[in-house]
XYZ file of C-alpha atoms in Angstrom:
562
model
C 18.294 13.896 -13.731
C 18.618 15.040 -10.141
C 18.474 12.495 -7.321
C 17.237 12.791 -3.743
C 18.341 9.805 -1.642
C 16.518 9.025 1.620
C 18.334 6.713 4.053
C 17.430 5.625 7.582
C 19.374 5.177 10.757
C 19.126 3.907 14.364
C 15.999 1.750 13.947
C 13.737 0.591 11.146
C 10.102 1.674 10.869
C 10.820 5.396 11.300
C 8.558 6.369 8.416
C 11.148 6.751 5.660
C 8.451 5.945 3.103
C 6.139 8.713 4.318
C 9.097 11.123 4.548
C 10.243 10.272 0.999
C 6.657 10.617 -0.302
C 6.236 13.954 1.488
C 9.502 15.262 0.012
C 8.102 14.334 -3.402
C 4.839 16.185 -2.640
C 6.662 19.390 -1.650
C 8.931 19.258 -4.723
C 5.889 18.662 -6.957
C 4.242 21.675 -5.323
C 7.279 23.696 -6.466
C 6.387 22.809 -10.060
C 8.822 19.914 -10.506
C 7.988 16.473 -11.918
C 8.909 13.682 -9.509
C 9.413 9.923 -9.810
C 10.303 7.423 -7.067
C 12.404 4.307 -6.570
C 12.322 2.046 -3.511
C 15.359 -0.147 -2.802
C 14.740 -3.214 -0.634
C 17.983 -4.983 0.297
C 16.352 -8.385 0.937
C 17.155 -11.371 -1.303
C 13.549 -12.012 -2.355
C 13.010 -11.111 -6.008
C 9.857 -9.241 -5.008
C 7.465 -8.949 -2.051
C 4.991 -11.487 -3.475
C 5.920 -14.475 -1.309
C 6.483 -12.569 1.934
C 4.209 -12.969 4.951
C 2.019 -9.933 5.747
C 2.808 -10.576 9.432
C 6.496 -9.956 8.790
C 6.513 -7.336 6.073
C 3.075 -5.747 5.922
C 0.883 -5.823 2.834
C 2.022 -6.666 -0.676
C 1.172 -3.694 -2.884
C 0.176 -4.525 -6.465
C 0.896 -2.235 -9.425
C -0.898 -1.890 -12.765
C 1.757 -3.996 -14.512
C 1.306 -6.827 -11.986
C 4.399 -6.029 -9.938
C 4.159 -7.248 -6.326
C 6.098 -4.628 -4.420
C 6.817 -3.048 -1.051
C 3.989 -1.120 0.613
C 6.034 2.108 0.417
C 5.311 2.226 -3.322
C 1.670 2.500 -2.294
C 2.606 5.607 -0.285
C 4.356 7.062 -3.349
C 1.372 6.389 -5.619
C -1.124 7.860 -3.148
C 0.932 10.954 -2.250
C 2.295 11.780 -5.714
C -0.691 10.474 -7.723
C 1.568 8.544 -10.113
C 1.462 5.045 -11.631
C 4.710 3.193 -10.923
C 6.123 0.031 -12.515
C 7.621 -3.122 -11.013
C 11.078 -1.758 -11.925
C 10.572 1.140 -9.499
C 11.143 -1.445 -6.732
C 14.731 -2.724 -6.709
C 15.653 -5.756 -4.588
C 18.919 -7.608 -4.043
C 17.233 -10.633 -5.635
C 16.428 -8.715 -8.835
C 19.956 -7.309 -9.111
C 21.737 -10.627 -8.534
C 19.325 -12.387 -10.888
C 20.044 -9.921 -13.694
C 23.834 -10.162 -13.157
C 23.782 -13.976 -13.054
C 21.702 -14.136 -16.233
C 24.321 -11.963 -17.959
C 27.111 -14.157 -16.595
C 25.409 -17.317 -17.927
C 25.083 -15.719 -21.362
C 28.792 -14.849 -21.330
C 28.264 -11.082 -21.356
C 31.219 -10.534 -19.005
C 33.667 -12.118 -21.471
C 35.315 -14.466 -18.995
C 35.877 -11.873 -16.259
C 35.501 -12.822 -12.594
C 32.048 -11.516 -11.605
C 32.227 -9.587 -8.339
C 30.120 -7.350 -6.112
C 32.312 -4.406 -7.173
C 32.086 -3.489 -10.006
C 29.442 -5.814 -11.485
C 26.702 -5.727 -8.823
C 27.213 -2.026 -8.088
C 27.211 -1.194 -11.812
C 23.962 -3.146 -12.238
C 22.378 -1.118 -9.390
C 23.501 2.202 -10.866
C 22.396 1.280 -14.377
C 19.000 0.150 -13.046
C 18.482 3.419 -11.141
C 19.506 5.550 -14.128
C 17.284 3.585 -16.533
C 14.189 3.568 -14.310
C 14.474 7.207 -13.221
C 13.785 8.445 -16.784
C 10.567 6.398 -17.209
C 7.611 8.860 -16.970
C 5.114 7.838 -14.277
C 2.788 10.865 -14.236
C 1.162 10.361 -17.637
C 3.239 13.109 -19.280
C 5.900 12.853 -21.996
C 9.598 12.762 -21.171
C 11.507 12.025 -17.954
C 10.835 13.601 -14.562
C 13.005 16.371 -13.093
C 13.816 14.635 -9.797
C 13.986 11.003 -8.709
C 13.433 10.336 -4.997
C 15.209 7.107 -3.975
C 14.426 5.438 -0.660
C 16.960 2.913 0.649
C 15.146 0.395 2.841
C 16.549 -0.967 6.074
C 19.024 0.806 8.343
C 22.484 2.140 7.510
C 25.051 -0.415 8.678
C 23.039 -3.497 7.642
C 25.307 -5.985 5.852
C 22.721 -6.605 3.136
C 22.532 -2.933 2.122
C 26.310 -2.471 1.659
C 26.368 -3.010 -2.157
C 23.580 -0.426 -2.517
C 25.410 2.122 -0.334
C 28.518 1.675 -2.482
C 26.514 1.945 -5.715
C 24.820 5.124 -4.455
C 28.196 6.572 -3.424
C 29.419 5.962 -6.965
C 26.218 7.482 -8.373
C 26.639 10.646 -6.269
C 30.212 10.986 -7.577
C 29.288 10.373 -11.217
C 26.288 12.732 -11.405
C 28.050 15.511 -9.476
C 27.252 17.474 -6.307
C 24.587 19.651 -7.928
C 22.528 16.608 -8.893
C 22.561 14.603 -5.663
C 20.979 15.342 -2.285
C 21.147 12.909 0.650
C 18.537 13.122 3.410
C 19.122 10.913 6.434
C 16.085 10.004 8.562
C 17.016 9.299 12.151
C 15.485 8.930 15.599
C 15.829 11.433 18.435
C 14.615 9.448 21.470
C 13.712 10.811 24.891
C 14.602 8.556 27.783
C 11.783 8.464 30.321
C 14.042 8.836 33.341
C 16.116 11.750 32.028
C 13.494 13.464 29.840
C 16.228 14.832 27.551
C 16.287 14.601 23.734
C 19.216 12.321 22.926
C 21.345 12.998 19.817
C 23.938 10.249 20.274
C 22.089 7.559 18.212
C 21.892 9.987 15.260
C 25.553 10.950 15.671
C 26.601 7.299 15.469
C 24.319 6.692 12.494
C 25.729 9.659 10.539
C 29.282 8.593 11.414
C 28.546 5.137 9.995
C 27.149 6.696 6.822
C 30.154 8.977 6.376
C 32.538 6.069 6.917
C 30.844 4.408 3.930
C 31.518 7.444 1.738
C 28.161 9.270 1.930
C 27.634 12.552 3.774
C 24.078 13.682 4.507
C 23.085 17.137 3.288
C 19.914 17.186 5.405
C 18.727 15.392 8.518
C 15.064 14.483 8.989
C 14.763 13.877 12.718
C 11.880 11.766 13.992
C 10.733 12.595 17.494
C 7.617 12.611 19.619
C 7.849 16.349 20.357
C 9.353 19.237 18.317
C 13.157 19.483 18.536
C 14.636 21.950 21.012
C 17.065 24.559 19.648
C 19.995 23.190 21.679
C 19.289 19.708 20.261
C 19.471 21.138 16.735
C 22.732 22.962 17.516
C 24.265 19.779 18.918
C 23.202 17.760 15.865
C 24.585 20.416 13.529
C 27.920 20.513 15.341
C 28.483 16.755 15.551
C 26.897 15.667 12.245
C 28.375 18.427 10.028
C 24.934 19.486 8.789
C 23.865 23.186 8.809
C 21.181 23.900 11.412
C 18.836 25.156 8.634
C 19.109 21.712 7.021
C 17.922 19.843 10.112
C 14.235 19.103 9.631
C 12.075 17.862 12.466
C 9.425 15.331 11.526
C 7.726 15.102 14.903
C 4.525 13.180 15.605
C 1.456 14.727 13.942
C -2.309 14.000 14.140
C -2.279 12.492 10.622
C 0.365 11.859 7.953
C -1.064 14.500 5.603
C 0.611 17.040 7.895
C 4.114 15.758 7.028
C 4.476 17.631 3.681
C 3.256 20.763 5.505
C 5.847 20.228 8.258
C 8.623 20.018 5.649
C 7.332 23.119 3.848
C 7.017 25.132 7.061
C 10.664 24.369 7.880
C 11.744 25.384 4.346
C 12.841 21.842 3.590
C 12.141 22.451 -0.101
C 14.543 25.425 -0.132
C 17.344 23.357 1.441
C 16.833 20.535 -1.090
C 16.570 22.879 -4.107
C 19.653 24.797 -2.963
C 21.638 21.550 -2.757
C 20.376 20.542 -6.215
C 21.209 23.983 -7.626
C 17.665 24.627 -8.860
C 16.566 27.500 -6.639
C 14.759 29.052 -9.605
C 11.949 26.631 -8.754
C 11.749 28.094 -5.254
C 10.651 31.558 -6.405
C 7.002 30.450 -6.115
C 6.000 29.121 -2.668
C 4.904 25.456 -2.790
C 1.202 25.204 -3.614
C -0.067 22.946 -0.837
C -3.549 24.427 -0.347
C -5.233 21.095 -1.113
C -3.003 19.260 1.376
C -3.615 21.898 4.047
C -7.378 21.719 3.546
C -7.318 17.891 3.674
C -5.178 17.715 6.819
C -7.268 20.307 8.641
C -10.558 18.741 7.541
C -9.481 15.405 9.009
C -8.376 17.033 12.279
C -11.723 18.788 12.691
C -14.021 15.833 12.013
C -16.163 14.891 14.997
C -18.599 12.226 13.763
C -17.250 8.741 13.166
C -18.407 5.486 11.567
C -17.606 2.080 13.067
C -16.191 -0.404 10.572
C -15.674 -4.065 11.517
C -12.596 -5.297 9.641
C -12.646 -9.086 9.922
C -9.309 -10.511 8.815
C -6.555 -12.950 9.599
C -3.566 -10.572 9.826
C -5.071 -8.047 12.256
C -2.070 -8.372 14.587
C -0.114 -6.058 12.244
C -2.217 -3.221 10.848
C 0.318 -2.643 8.025
C -0.963 -5.953 6.613
C -4.021 -4.010 5.440
C -2.404 -0.607 4.912
C -4.065 0.181 1.562
C -7.457 -0.963 2.882
C -7.079 1.380 5.867
C -6.064 4.268 3.570
C -8.990 3.571 1.206
C -11.386 3.618 4.186
C -9.848 6.917 5.302
C -10.261 8.470 1.831
C -13.907 7.325 1.674
C -14.722 8.500 5.205
C -13.250 11.964 4.626
C -15.384 12.273 1.465
C -18.412 11.573 3.696
C -17.210 14.007 6.420
C -16.677 11.131 8.848
C -13.756 9.794 10.853
C -13.032 6.090 10.383
C -13.284 4.049 13.564
C -11.920 0.639 12.585
C -12.666 -2.286 14.891
C -10.083 -4.971 14.192
C -11.547 -8.454 14.592
C -9.394 -11.574 14.271
C -11.618 -13.865 12.189
C -10.695 -16.914 14.258
C -12.108 -15.190 17.392
C -15.623 -15.487 15.929
C -15.389 -19.277 15.544
C -16.919 -21.964 17.765
C -13.478 -23.337 18.684
C -12.631 -20.001 20.325
C -15.966 -20.063 22.174
C -14.719 -23.236 23.888
C -11.064 -22.297 24.415
C -11.437 -18.547 25.131
C -15.110 -17.667 25.721
C -14.380 -14.057 26.741
C -12.420 -13.379 23.538
C -15.213 -14.958 21.499
C -17.909 -12.880 23.218
C -15.910 -9.653 22.825
C -15.369 -10.296 19.092
C -19.086 -10.856 18.518
C -20.042 -7.782 20.528
C -17.636 -5.686 18.421
C -19.139 -7.097 15.230
C -22.693 -6.350 16.345
C -21.805 -2.749 17.237
C -20.332 -1.990 13.802
C -22.160 0.001 11.115
C -20.632 -2.104 8.319
C -18.456 -5.187 7.766
C -15.374 -5.500 5.560
C -13.607 -8.804 4.849
C -10.299 -8.161 3.024
C -8.033 -10.488 1.017
C -5.798 -13.223 2.380
C -4.449 -16.724 1.863
C -4.776 -20.001 3.759
C -7.599 -21.553 5.764
C -7.006 -19.979 9.185
C -9.978 -17.888 10.261
C -12.086 -18.776 7.212
C -15.025 -20.116 9.238
C -15.046 -16.892 11.269
C -15.185 -14.827 8.071
C -18.086 -16.960 6.833
C -19.917 -16.237 10.106
C -19.272 -12.501 9.645
C -20.595 -12.606 6.055
C -23.647 -14.546 7.243
C -24.283 -11.978 9.999
C -24.024 -9.054 7.540
C -26.322 -10.726 5.007
C -29.015 -11.732 7.479
C -29.053 -8.472 9.458
C -28.887 -6.253 6.330
C -25.637 -4.625 7.520
C -23.535 -3.173 4.640
C -20.873 -5.692 3.568
C -17.841 -5.423 1.305
C -15.822 -8.545 0.520
C -12.499 -8.091 -1.278
C -10.840 -11.027 -3.096
C -11.009 -13.721 -0.380
C -13.881 -11.703 1.128
C -15.887 -12.177 -2.077
C -15.118 -15.906 -2.118
C -16.232 -16.116 1.525
C -19.609 -14.571 0.651
C -20.045 -17.133 -2.166
C -19.303 -20.037 0.186
C -21.660 -18.626 2.829
C -24.478 -18.177 0.309
C -24.016 -21.713 -1.037
C -24.221 -23.169 2.477
C -27.078 -21.025 3.818
C -29.315 -20.481 0.784
C -28.481 -23.288 -1.660
C -28.292 -25.772 1.263
C -24.931 -27.115 0.070
C -23.667 -27.666 3.612
C -20.186 -28.784 2.606
C -19.694 -26.114 -0.061
C -16.178 -24.716 0.144
C -13.166 -23.447 -1.736
C -10.754 -25.994 -3.188
C -8.087 -23.984 -1.337
C -9.512 -24.939 2.064
C -11.039 -28.356 1.317
C -9.753 -30.171 -1.799
C -12.364 -32.919 -1.250
C -15.461 -30.726 -0.992
C -18.433 -32.129 -2.974
C -19.377 -28.543 -3.950
C -16.215 -26.626 -4.934
C -17.843 -23.229 -5.475
C -14.354 -21.668 -5.534
C -11.702 -23.348 -7.721
C -8.032 -22.966 -8.619
C -7.460 -20.851 -11.721
C -6.916 -23.039 -14.808
C -3.700 -21.205 -15.749
C -2.253 -21.035 -12.212
C 0.941 -22.804 -11.151
C 0.778 -25.301 -8.298
C 4.568 -25.624 -7.988
C 5.766 -21.996 -7.940
C 4.367 -19.227 -5.752
C 6.123 -16.081 -6.981
C 4.371 -14.095 -9.742
C 2.076 -16.997 -10.678
C -1.229 -15.418 -9.655
C -3.596 -13.335 -11.753
C -1.845 -10.045 -11.172
C -2.181 -6.393 -12.098
C -4.758 -4.280 -13.868
C -7.527 -6.284 -15.577
C -10.781 -5.143 -17.132
C -14.169 -5.968 -15.606
C -17.312 -5.513 -17.708
C -20.617 -4.617 -16.067
C -23.450 -6.964 -17.045
C -26.162 -4.446 -16.180
C -26.469 -0.712 -15.581
C -28.988 -1.343 -12.828
C -26.495 -2.440 -10.168
C -25.200 -0.447 -7.204
C -21.607 -1.076 -8.302
C -22.199 0.174 -11.842
C -23.788 3.352 -10.481
C -20.900 3.896 -8.044
C -18.519 3.664 -11.006
C -20.612 6.384 -12.734
C -22.384 3.952 -15.092
C -19.192 2.988 -16.925
C -19.473 -0.069 -19.155
C -16.242 -1.411 -17.670
C -13.680 -0.699 -14.961
C -9.941 -1.441 -14.728
C -8.845 -2.613 -11.277
C -5.821 -4.451 -9.885
C -5.965 -8.176 -9.118
C -4.000 -10.619 -6.977
C -5.559 -14.076 -6.670
C -5.155 -17.776 -7.444
C -8.711 -18.944 -6.812
C -11.985 -17.806 -8.380
C -15.709 -18.551 -8.491
C -16.521 -21.861 -10.189
C -18.491 -20.882 -13.354
C -20.430 -24.185 -13.188
C -22.317 -22.862 -10.138
C -23.123 -19.341 -11.330
C -26.560 -20.197 -12.754
C -27.601 -21.703 -9.406
C -26.454 -18.602 -7.553
C -28.187 -16.217 -9.942
C -31.417 -18.255 -9.770
C -31.282 -17.743 -5.972
C -30.827 -13.969 -6.517
C -27.059 -13.637 -5.949
C -26.124 -11.656 -9.061
C -22.708 -11.551 -10.723
C -22.939 -8.026 -12.092
C -19.308 -7.796 -13.230
C -17.363 -10.343 -15.310
C -14.151 -10.454 -17.340
C -14.084 -10.216 -21.144
C -14.748 -13.963 -21.513
C -17.840 -13.799 -19.291
C -16.556 -16.842 -17.349
C -14.672 -15.075 -14.573
C -16.876 -13.606 -11.886
C -15.516 -10.224 -10.801
C -18.346 -8.487 -8.889
C -21.311 -9.945 -6.997
C -24.292 -8.189 -5.462
C -27.338 -9.202 -3.481
C -30.208 -7.046 -4.862
C -32.399 -7.753 -1.818
C -29.750 -6.200 0.480
C -29.002 -2.457 0.993
C -25.288 -2.998 0.212
C -23.850 -6.509 -0.084
C -20.962 -6.442 -2.549
C -18.061 -8.803 -3.257
C -15.242 -8.076 -5.707
C -12.477 -10.375 -6.931
C -10.117 -7.423 -7.483
C -8.482 -5.080 -4.947
C -10.036 -1.602 -5.301
C -7.959 -0.282 -2.393
C -4.788 -0.109 -4.521
C -6.137 2.701 -6.725
C -7.797 4.803 -4.013
C -6.307 8.295 -3.659
C -6.696 11.199 -1.202
C -9.504 13.328 -2.607
C -10.423 10.562 -5.086
C -11.675 7.618 -3.018
C -12.334 4.154 -4.423
C -15.953 3.888 -5.609
C -16.598 0.693 -3.631
C -15.149 1.945 -0.349
C -17.155 5.132 -0.802
C -20.273 3.014 -1.386
C -19.638 1.033 1.810
C -19.243 4.153 3.964
C -22.243 5.870 2.329
C -24.346 2.769 3.029
C -23.066 2.549 6.619
C -23.987 6.185 7.255
C -27.375 6.074 5.504
C -26.304 8.338 2.618
C -26.093 5.833 -0.254
C -29.574 6.244 -1.730
C -29.347 10.031 -1.837
C -25.867 9.802 -3.408
C -26.998 7.370 -6.137
C -30.099 9.473 -6.888
C -27.862 12.507 -7.257
C -25.590 10.521 -9.599
C -28.526 9.372 -11.750
C -29.923 12.881 -12.019
C -26.523 14.151 -13.088
C -26.321 16.779 -10.393
């Protein structure tokens, strides 16, 4: 196994995840099989209990792992299916070591960070790196490891030490370190500054790791004298200094690395230049990046959520919209609407904000209400669902968004004015959304209905079934605690709100549709997690097709098999 380690310096949020994913894409294009590991030095066991405001979205894997959003980047870029063990956290490592200590596996020894924690990290990396993630037999050729955080953080020290030991044990020909750093330009001086990167590399070398390549983040391409300075002071050959400058869209990043012969530098370090005889096949990436750049027509999408202050909170939703829009030759124009801004309370406290939110909603071609937890903004989402239903605007509700559409329908059509979810009002006389019978009310981590579950279509005559190419079932990823109360389903169906997808028991409602509406769909699962560039999620594609007036023609084409 050969390892490529990606570390970050100066500041966090430089795009290490995109850089690591792009490195994987270029190496795959050279004919190599690639797997990925993300190391998060925080003490949480996983990302499941972390606030989207602080950490961005929680990405869910097929096996139910709640992981860092960078694993979503890896899955989308490399088209692989990762496991929960591909995300290593300090919490997981300490938990595994303490469990061993309690069982007496250390035979009375004093358990310490070195060697026990560092050994556990190394063993974990070596065990996970050989698990195939691309659907083929046998281990991958290269494992790309991304170390989260910034070099010098106290919490990442055990991982740095473990990775230093790993580099020593596997040998120079099997280990390549790429350090991602910032090259800022101070407004007053206008000069590209190398000092932050110099300090960052010095810190890394003091900890026993020397970078073989630098990936320099900057607004504009690096000047030659900047490269020479970096090479001189960071002990990295000028040919190994890659510039990841700002680009129109992230699909250009693998092309940037290829154009600077980044793959040759990595393969040379890993002593596998035989794979470099054929130039990386990135025709599909080039076509995709250029197509996106040249799109002129756009579609306005109202995204009504509660975490709109940090767009990373809905990263996979945004990517799924992008994939669907590109397939329809459109550019996504997402209008972010804080759900609470649509509510009556805001009309009183901030009338201008309220008016602006409603104007944005009315100007959109479609409405999307994504997942979330807690009661803040719920009434605003219900108003958005009501608006979409009554005005025949295409609507897609995901997880909480589906539950919102159920509550809205119960209040408006069934005249159950106090209908609600037990999550928001435990005393509601009409709990149309209830807590899952098997859920835990005392523990939050990993107690939801998580991972890939099967949904069976109840009819072939639904929009959703047709979008999924008339399959009898579909496997999608879930992450929820609450679900539609099966005691109310007959009432809903009698009023023409159809539950066209259910689980194997027939009691869990997975997909709802309103047949009298051009496109009004709610799903309990999260289709965004399996959307890929060039292979968009069926439901996101349906939403964009409906918003741009292309849905009927598309479905007719599907039915005729052309």
